[in-house]
Amino acid sequence: MPTLRLPFLLLLAAAAAAAAEASYLDYGDALSKCILFFEGQRSGYLPQDQRLPWRGNSGLGDGWTYNADLTGGYYDAGDNVKFGFPMAFTTTLLAWSVVEFGGLMPPPELRNALVAIRWATDYLLKTVSQPNRIFVQVGDPNIDHYCWERPEDMDTARTVFAVDAPNPASDVAGETAAALAASSLAFRSLDPGYSDTLLKNAVKAFEFADSYRGAYSDNSDVRDHACPFYCDFDGYQDELLWGAAWLRRATQDESYLNYIQNNGKTLGADENINEFGWDNKHAGLNVLVSKEFLEGNVYSLQSYKSSADSFMCTLIPDSSSSTHIQYTPGGLIYKPGGSNLQHATSIAFLLLVYANYLSTTSQSMNCGSVSIDAATLRQQAKRQADYILGENPQGISYMVGYSAYYPLRIHHRGSSLPSIKDHPQFIACKEGSIYFNSSDPNPNVLVGALVGGPGEDDEYEDNRVDFRKSEPTTYINAPFVGVLAYLNANSNPS
């Protein structure tokens, strides 16, 4: 009847609006895709169950110049280089996601997350397989970045960069120790033999890091090929504490506790640097170590907890903290430089981890005159996740393949060039330029990839040339796995 038509249409419109909202706040779907992304970054021989079929085998001769097998691992971003420093950090954060929130993951996604971790740890074990040597990089980025080429077609030099004792690589070795130790915890109940292998090699990597102190990018043989891409800009000291903290967590060995206690000041643990990422571990270190202070009453670690509180206070705009982290008008954590979403995802992860530590011990924290509880931290984390998934001024999901509106022209060679399955003919170095310069959407959807994200004004142009905004990286996705695992199980956190 005509009189019923308008209310019915209004109901339909309301249902459609609710469905649209649900489509980009489906944390379970986002979690699945966030993990799937890593399959698009794989190097080496791909398994039969590879779920992104447009990728093929690549980098199969990696390591031959050192008579070593360095196949496997991940390309860090939209290029075809394997940088050990960010890959190890990616692995640590994937493992930490499982250690903290794996119990909340649906079993298939927990399995997929462990597969993603193992693809990295199998490679990291190879990097420390030779005595007094750590392999820190495969591929020359200066040559690689000159080409726009599928990984399956790579004909550029696969130069291997190694650091031999007594030359230092405390940053890469320390982060590798952290990655292997954290991963040993992730695998402990499901594969104790592999867990033991990871832990033994974590100990070995840390000994290298601590015995020969210094930054890997200070090495003249490495510097021009690691920099400016993954230089150690902030010093190697934080990776020593970070590696020791993860070994303490994994072993409960008193020697690592003593290391954290005795070396905190000399290695800069009390430097309240409001950052957490592949180059700077301070905020993550303080949160990680705070667990033992809060739950184990190890009062000698109180300074770490104080530093963690101080960091959290900078995230609360209403607090009286002397410094605050910058937010865009739309509410996204923002730091100048490229790949900004790496800050939003890693900090959101720390918010949720610290909230868990506080709530487990029924504690809150004080930010001047303002008392902050775990629920407040969780809400801050949720706001970052929701912004990334579509609740932002652009109405765009910054996760590729998620919701109806997402970046189509990401800065990624394999995604933007025709798949080797559809175009088996070789595409040479500069022959890919027409695809790079094209305004067409990428032919291969890198499902789950989180791009660099919008600028400080919340603006985003879908343009693969603007790599600072349109390039995905493994270390943007890794902490978001933990964030989404938590939110999928607690969509209205308190």
XYZ file of N, CA and C in Angstrom, residues 311-319 323-336 340 343-344 347-348 351 376-377 379-381 383-384 387 455-458:
123
model
N 54.909 7.667 28.580
C 54.578 7.533 27.160
C 53.064 7.499 26.953
N 52.377 6.715 27.753
C 50.926 6.613 27.607
C 50.250 7.967 27.831
N 50.773 8.753 28.757
C 50.179 10.063 29.031
C 50.277 10.989 27.815
N 51.335 10.830 27.008
C 51.452 11.684 25.816
C 50.370 11.370 24.787
N 49.724 10.215 24.936
C 48.685 9.809 23.985
C 47.304 10.306 24.365
N 47.174 10.839 25.567
C 45.879 11.273 26.074
C 45.806 12.794 25.983
N 45.081 13.334 25.019
C 45.059 14.792 24.837
C 44.607 15.558 26.082
N 43.744 14.958 26.896
C 43.224 15.655 28.072
C 44.172 15.625 29.261
N 45.263 14.855 29.144
C 46.177 14.756 30.274
C 47.045 16.003 30.347
N 54.284 16.986 26.954
C 54.303 16.820 25.498
C 53.196 15.868 25.094
N 52.650 16.091 23.932
C 51.620 15.209 23.416
C 51.951 14.782 21.996
N 51.602 13.577 21.685
C 51.751 13.099 20.313
C 50.726 13.823 19.445
N 51.137 14.149 18.233
C 50.269 14.903 17.324
C 49.192 14.002 16.730
N 47.991 14.559 16.605
C 46.884 13.883 15.927
C 46.441 14.729 14.738
N 45.954 14.079 13.697
C 45.332 14.818 12.598
C 43.978 15.343 13.066
N 43.381 16.284 12.324
C 42.035 16.754 12.707
C 41.018 15.625 12.827
N 41.209 14.555 12.027
C 40.286 13.423 12.072
C 40.578 12.428 13.175
N 41.719 12.617 13.899
C 41.993 11.775 15.060
C 43.053 10.716 14.877
N 43.815 10.759 13.778
C 44.861 9.754 13.560
C 46.177 10.228 14.174
N 46.863 9.331 14.879
C 48.211 9.629 15.350
C 49.067 9.982 14.152
N 49.823 11.072 14.270
C 50.608 11.519 13.122
C 52.020 11.900 13.548
N 52.991 11.416 12.776
C 54.382 11.835 12.924
C 54.920 12.148 11.537
N 55.674 13.214 11.384
C 56.217 13.571 10.067
C 57.074 12.449 9.496
N 53.217 6.828 7.635
C 52.765 7.269 8.958
C 51.961 6.211 9.703
N 53.177 4.314 12.792
C 53.087 4.854 14.146
C 51.718 4.550 14.753
N 50.675 4.700 13.948
C 49.323 4.466 14.455
C 49.111 3.014 14.849
N 51.548 2.021 17.959
C 51.134 2.649 19.214
C 49.793 2.104 19.681
N 48.877 1.848 18.750
C 47.604 1.226 19.127
C 47.851 -0.130 19.781
N 49.096 0.402 23.317
C 47.970 0.804 24.171
C 47.206 -0.412 24.684
N 40.320 3.484 29.094
C 40.673 4.681 28.325
C 41.723 4.362 27.279
N 42.720 3.567 27.652
C 43.753 3.187 26.692
C 43.163 2.355 25.561
N 40.106 2.423 24.405
C 39.311 3.284 23.528
C 40.207 4.073 22.587
N 41.354 4.520 23.089
C 42.294 5.231 22.226
C 42.777 4.321 21.088
N 43.068 3.073 21.422
C 43.514 2.118 20.406
C 42.414 1.850 19.388
N 40.022 3.798 18.476
C 39.848 4.946 17.583
C 40.858 4.914 16.437
N 42.090 4.505 16.735
C 43.088 4.398 15.671
C 42.707 3.315 14.667
N 39.708 4.438 12.542
C 40.117 5.423 11.544
C 40.731 4.696 10.343
N 48.049 12.362 5.031
C 48.920 13.366 5.607
C 48.344 13.941 6.879
N 49.019 14.944 7.405
C 48.593 15.529 8.686
C 47.261 16.249 8.580
N 46.788 16.476 7.351
C 45.496 17.119 7.125
C 44.397 16.119 6.795
N 44.682 14.814 6.975
C 43.750 13.721 6.681
C 43.526 13.516 5.188
